[in-house]
């Protein structure tokens, strides 16, 4: 081999990976140089560890600011990973030659996000690629320009030149499906790709990747140093875009001039697990690919990739209870191969297999196809790294607890039900709550499907690679999860700016089991509560404190001090709430109604609640009777008292009658109705079971003037739309027929706004039909009154032949009394 062997690749491509392996076998270089951060050289030996399973990534972060970090991902089908494994297997020196992470992290122009790591480019243009912790790629800002540079995609340019409208399809045809494995043509693909990239560089220069000029200068210097040490028998694996620059003859002085004065930070580097999903271009990764799962399948299977792929798809769809048989698999394979021939492709690609799956296994629907794409084409494979990989002490403690609690990190989102009465689940709950307090969002609380008691929790878990950065950032608080969470809680308590923040922190401390942090938090809570005179702040804080008091029963936590603070806050609310409810506009009144609901629920949970509960009920009575209080607040106060049995039904009807009297403006009356029967607190059922209240509402509504009705209609719609459909339907039927009056032979006047009572004669007319349906006609006793001539029979007044004119007795479909217009309550509840 004469001169360095430059192997230009597209990152994360199985065809490139196979070609690199064949080229290395044919050339047998004395050393292998790979595009990547030199800080990772000391970690390359771990790639041969049996516990190392890709996808994995090199993580580099600034020591003083772990949030400034970057990843260099590697999949099993990445050419760089194949080169590393080949070198370790053949005991050949292997090194990274890209710009050090110490410089790339320090060069970040924004100052608050990780700088683009080596290779954070598109397609074949870059290296393994650096992703920001949030998955975003560098926006392509050229150093010194102050604005985004125009960046080209080399693969897209070559695909356009070849007449392809899809660069991925061109790459598959040109590389993935045509890469030779034999010694004769092992180097041919790289020569052709180098020639194409040379032509592109001559046309486009750096192509908008100005930072690549600095990176390529460092790679040339590293290549010169390696040639002095190992001679010309060196293989370089890098992005194909860089091959012309590495082959270019430049002076050492010129390259050093580009690197002179670069900023630098102290960094640490380690291996972390990665996922196929984070290799996807959709994640924002600049060197990402569309189908990491598909590429991994092509690289891993020994033969018949299409048949094996269709088998995997069939297995997935069967697991989702779709009817897929072996015949479907055979037909899908045939269709994919036929499509490849028709389209002039060497082998069926992802497009052909996807079209075949849609047509044969998904019945033309994209819904199950989306599942195939998400689970298989992209995939949720999570890599593993050995314990020997460097890690901050906090990461090691977290890994130890994960193993002890059997809480394995997984890339797939799943729900976990925890029963806090069990030691194992209680430990898992504490760990997840402590991590949340540290800002490590591995799990998020979710609504449980079963019991709502405090001894059960539901978590939604999903491990993302970026969480390793969060762990490194949280390492400044302590070396263990418990110590770090305690220190973080103490710091947050000292810096909290509002009573609500301290209250939420106290709740977190109880959930996370941080007894050493509670005294500091409780002292801060007492100070904030004593100084805060805003009733709204106090009312927002009390529900969280009341919830926290319940946790002591399950977690065996002493909540005495918390109970005293909560009781003091409740007393101050009782004193300050009535004056705070006067003079409120509509939005403020609606907000106050929600605060009153929260306080009402919280008071019942406070220890020694008897005294506080009595004072709170007195406050509600004052609010319900005070005219200066907004209607929505007065109505809600009356409703809470009624639900507690502290307000007689007659008194509730009296208050409603006053609120809905003609002297009250319609908008205020509608607000009272919203407070009394609105929301999801069973107001609809109250009207269903108390026809007197329903009659009052209906009577008021039918008397609203036409010019005011359009103003109150949105408010009423909002009130009744919160009811369940069945409740709304029942209310409409009640209003349509009017209230039932049993024990009277003739119709009697009902409440104002309702039609007369039940017409017994018309009701009896259905008895012959019912007897006929039940087969009870023959068994009817002689002299039964159900005969044709009997009262209530077909010839009876009000029977089937009875006139239905305006003088007919009002029945179920009759108008509900004089004065009922088209905008009655039945229309509102529809």
PDB file of C-alpha atoms in Angstrom, residues 225-353:
ATOM      1  CA  UNK A 225       2.191  12.813  12.709  1.00  0.00           C
ATOM      2  CA  UNK A 226       0.842   9.292  12.118  1.00  0.00           C
ATOM      3  CA  UNK A 227       2.810   8.943   8.870  1.00  0.00           C
ATOM      4  CA  UNK A 228       5.995   9.832  10.711  1.00  0.00           C
ATOM      5  CA  UNK A 229       5.207   7.124  13.291  1.00  0.00           C
ATOM      6  CA  UNK A 230       3.759   4.333  11.125  1.00  0.00           C
ATOM      7  CA  UNK A 231       4.786   5.196   7.586  1.00  0.00           C
ATOM      8  CA  UNK A 232       2.407   5.414   4.661  1.00  0.00           C
ATOM      9  CA  UNK A 233       0.558   2.180   5.506  1.00  0.00           C
ATOM     10  CA  UNK A 234      -2.272   4.052   7.227  1.00  0.00           C
ATOM     11  CA  UNK A 235      -6.012   3.875   6.669  1.00  0.00           C
ATOM     12  CA  UNK A 236      -8.157   6.960   7.364  1.00  0.00           C
ATOM     13  CA  UNK A 237     -11.927   6.531   7.829  1.00  0.00           C
ATOM     14  CA  UNK A 238     -13.702   9.862   7.537  1.00  0.00           C
ATOM     15  CA  UNK A 239     -16.678  11.555   5.940  1.00  0.00           C
ATOM     16  CA  UNK A 240     -16.353  11.464   2.171  1.00  0.00           C
ATOM     17  CA  UNK A 241     -16.686  15.253   2.069  1.00  0.00           C
ATOM     18  CA  UNK A 242     -13.301  15.556   3.830  1.00  0.00           C
ATOM     19  CA  UNK A 243     -11.354  13.215   1.540  1.00  0.00           C
ATOM     20  CA  UNK A 244     -10.332  15.891  -1.003  1.00  0.00           C
ATOM     21  CA  UNK A 245      -9.178  18.176   1.822  1.00  0.00           C
ATOM     22  CA  UNK A 246      -7.039  15.425   3.422  1.00  0.00           C
ATOM     23  CA  UNK A 247      -5.496  14.567   0.062  1.00  0.00           C
ATOM     24  CA  UNK A 248      -4.716  18.223  -0.593  1.00  0.00           C
ATOM     25  CA  UNK A 249      -1.134  19.335  -0.132  1.00  0.00           C
ATOM     26  CA  UNK A 250      -0.992  22.126   2.443  1.00  0.00           C
ATOM     27  CA  UNK A 251       1.921  23.434   4.451  1.00  0.00           C
ATOM     28  CA  UNK A 252       2.215  22.729   8.141  1.00  0.00           C
ATOM     29  CA  UNK A 253       2.419  26.444   8.820  1.00  0.00           C
ATOM     30  CA  UNK A 254      -0.867  27.082   7.010  1.00  0.00           C
ATOM     31  CA  UNK A 255      -2.667  24.408   8.997  1.00  0.00           C
ATOM     32  CA  UNK A 256      -1.234  25.600  12.308  1.00  0.00           C
ATOM     33  CA  UNK A 257      -2.268  29.150  11.454  1.00  0.00           C
ATOM     34  CA  UNK A 258      -5.919  28.004  11.209  1.00  0.00           C
ATOM     35  CA  UNK A 259      -5.691  26.409  14.657  1.00  0.00           C
ATOM     36  CA  UNK A 260      -3.883  29.266  16.347  1.00  0.00           C
ATOM     37  CA  UNK A 261      -5.779  31.010  19.110  1.00  0.00           C
ATOM     38  CA  UNK A 262      -8.691  28.578  19.324  1.00  0.00           C
ATOM     39  CA  UNK A 263     -10.547  28.762  22.651  1.00  0.00           C
ATOM     40  CA  UNK A 264     -10.250  25.764  24.905  1.00  0.00           C
ATOM     41  CA  UNK A 265     -12.089  24.251  27.877  1.00  0.00           C
ATOM     42  CA  UNK A 266     -11.277  21.338  30.160  1.00  0.00           C
ATOM     43  CA  UNK A 267     -13.376  18.310  29.198  1.00  0.00           C
ATOM     44  CA  UNK A 268     -14.233  14.802  30.300  1.00  0.00           C
ATOM     45  CA  UNK A 269     -15.238  11.987  27.958  1.00  0.00           C
ATOM     46  CA  UNK A 270     -17.075   8.702  28.400  1.00  0.00           C
ATOM     47  CA  UNK A 271     -19.217   6.151  26.583  1.00  0.00           C
ATOM     48  CA  UNK A 272     -22.998   6.345  27.008  1.00  0.00           C
ATOM     49  CA  UNK A 273     -25.824   4.225  25.567  1.00  0.00           C
ATOM     50  CA  UNK A 274     -27.550   5.608  22.489  1.00  0.00           C
ATOM     51  CA  UNK A 275     -30.741   4.684  20.660  1.00  0.00           C
ATOM     52  CA  UNK A 276     -31.727   4.065  17.068  1.00  0.00           C
ATOM     53  CA  UNK A 277     -34.380   6.736  17.443  1.00  0.00           C
ATOM     54  CA  UNK A 278     -31.715   9.321  18.225  1.00  0.00           C
ATOM     55  CA  UNK A 279     -29.840   8.268  15.065  1.00  0.00           C
ATOM     56  CA  UNK A 280     -32.875   9.267  13.046  1.00  0.00           C
ATOM     57  CA  UNK A 281     -32.789  12.506  11.103  1.00  0.00           C
ATOM     58  CA  UNK A 282     -36.178  13.351  12.606  1.00  0.00           C
ATOM     59  CA  UNK A 283     -34.510  13.759  16.015  1.00  0.00           C
ATOM     60  CA  UNK A 284     -32.560  16.744  14.671  1.00  0.00           C
ATOM     61  CA  UNK A 285     -29.238  14.898  14.412  1.00  0.00           C
ATOM     62  CA  UNK A 286     -27.328  16.513  11.549  1.00  0.00           C
ATOM     63  CA  UNK A 287     -25.721  13.282  10.277  1.00  0.00           C
ATOM     64  CA  UNK A 288     -28.887  11.300  10.954  1.00  0.00           C
ATOM     65  CA  UNK A 289     -30.550   8.812   8.644  1.00  0.00           C
ATOM     66  CA  UNK A 290     -34.189   8.102   7.910  1.00  0.00           C
ATOM     67  CA  UNK A 291     -34.226   4.383   8.768  1.00  0.00           C
ATOM     68  CA  UNK A 292     -31.712   3.228  11.399  1.00  0.00           C
ATOM     69  CA  UNK A 293     -33.711   0.079  12.149  1.00  0.00           C
ATOM     70  CA  UNK A 294     -33.812  -0.895   8.473  1.00  0.00           C
ATOM     71  CA  UNK A 295     -30.067  -0.224   8.058  1.00  0.00           C
ATOM     72  CA  UNK A 296     -29.308  -2.271  11.157  1.00  0.00           C
ATOM     73  CA  UNK A 297     -31.325  -5.141   9.708  1.00  0.00           C
ATOM     74  CA  UNK A 298     -29.444  -4.982   6.382  1.00  0.00           C
ATOM     75  CA  UNK A 299     -26.098  -5.071   8.178  1.00  0.00           C
ATOM     76  CA  UNK A 300     -26.913  -7.812  10.680  1.00  0.00           C
ATOM     77  CA  UNK A 301     -28.725 -10.459   8.638  1.00  0.00           C
ATOM     78  CA  UNK A 302     -26.484 -12.980   6.854  1.00  0.00           C
ATOM     79  CA  UNK A 303     -28.738 -13.477   3.829  1.00  0.00           C
ATOM     80  CA  UNK A 304     -32.265 -13.014   2.355  1.00  0.00           C
ATOM     81  CA  UNK A 305     -32.784  -9.591   3.943  1.00  0.00           C
ATOM     82  CA  UNK A 306     -36.187  -8.941   2.355  1.00  0.00           C
ATOM     83  CA  UNK A 307     -37.655 -12.278   3.454  1.00  0.00           C
ATOM     84  CA  UNK A 308     -36.342 -11.811   6.989  1.00  0.00           C
ATOM     85  CA  UNK A 309     -37.649  -8.240   7.100  1.00  0.00           C
ATOM     86  CA  UNK A 310     -41.139  -9.251   6.036  1.00  0.00           C
ATOM     87  CA  UNK A 311     -41.103 -11.950   8.713  1.00  0.00           C
ATOM     88  CA  UNK A 312     -40.284  -9.346  11.371  1.00  0.00           C
ATOM     89  CA  UNK A 313     -43.065  -7.081  10.113  1.00  0.00           C
ATOM     90  CA  UNK A 314     -45.537  -9.966  10.239  1.00  0.00           C
ATOM     91  CA  UNK A 315     -44.504 -10.759  13.806  1.00  0.00           C
ATOM     92  CA  UNK A 316     -45.046  -7.164  14.879  1.00  0.00           C
ATOM     93  CA  UNK A 317     -48.484  -6.943  13.277  1.00  0.00           C
ATOM     94  CA  UNK A 318     -49.538 -10.284  14.769  1.00  0.00           C
ATOM     95  CA  UNK A 319     -48.527  -9.019  18.207  1.00  0.00           C
ATOM     96  CA  UNK A 320     -50.925  -6.129  17.586  1.00  0.00           C
ATOM     97  CA  UNK A 321     -53.759  -8.615  16.813  1.00  0.00           C
ATOM     98  CA  UNK A 322     -53.760  -8.097  13.067  1.00  0.00           C
ATOM     99  CA  UNK A 323     -54.493 -11.054  10.822  1.00  0.00           C
ATOM    100  CA  UNK A 324     -51.214 -11.694   9.009  1.00  0.00           C
ATOM    101  CA  UNK A 325     -50.332 -15.174   7.758  1.00  0.00           C
ATOM    102  CA  UNK A 326     -47.372 -16.813   6.058  1.00  0.00           C
ATOM    103  CA  UNK A 327     -49.142 -16.275   2.754  1.00  0.00           C
ATOM    104  CA  UNK A 328     -49.040 -12.528   3.394  1.00  0.00           C
ATOM    105  CA  UNK A 329     -45.277 -12.713   3.925  1.00  0.00           C
ATOM    106  CA  UNK A 330     -44.734 -14.666   0.691  1.00  0.00           C
ATOM    107  CA  UNK A 331     -46.914 -12.324  -1.321  1.00  0.00           C
ATOM    108  CA  UNK A 332     -45.275  -9.215   0.173  1.00  0.00           C
ATOM    109  CA  UNK A 333     -41.800 -10.507  -0.750  1.00  0.00           C
ATOM    110  CA  UNK A 334     -42.927 -11.192  -4.303  1.00  0.00           C
ATOM    111  CA  UNK A 335     -44.483  -7.757  -4.631  1.00  0.00           C
ATOM    112  CA  UNK A 336     -41.350  -6.021  -3.288  1.00  0.00           C
ATOM    113  CA  UNK A 337     -39.134  -7.864  -5.768  1.00  0.00           C
ATOM    114  CA  UNK A 338     -41.516  -7.062  -8.628  1.00  0.00           C
ATOM    115  CA  UNK A 339     -41.554  -3.386  -7.704  1.00  0.00           C
ATOM    116  CA  UNK A 340     -37.744  -3.334  -7.672  1.00  0.00           C
ATOM    117  CA  UNK A 341     -37.655  -4.758 -11.215  1.00  0.00           C
ATOM    118  CA  UNK A 342     -40.282  -2.318 -12.484  1.00  0.00           C
ATOM    119  CA  UNK A 343     -38.446   0.622 -10.945  1.00  0.00           C
ATOM    120  CA  UNK A 344     -35.084  -0.522 -12.273  1.00  0.00           C
ATOM    121  CA  UNK A 345     -33.464  -1.028  -8.883  1.00  0.00           C
ATOM    122  CA  UNK A 346     -30.817  -3.712  -8.223  1.00  0.00           C
ATOM    123  CA  UNK A 347     -32.577  -4.981  -5.077  1.00  0.00           C
ATOM    124  CA  UNK A 348     -35.764  -4.142  -3.187  1.00  0.00           C
ATOM    125  CA  UNK A 349     -35.105  -1.153  -0.988  1.00  0.00           C
ATOM    126  CA  UNK A 350     -37.012   0.424   1.855  1.00  0.00           C
ATOM    127  CA  UNK A 351     -39.449   2.061  -0.552  1.00  0.00           C
ATOM    128  CA  UNK A 352     -40.352  -1.237  -2.224  1.00  0.00           C
ATOM    129  CA  UNK A 353     -40.700  -3.142   1.036  1.00  0.00           C
TER     130      UNK A 353
END
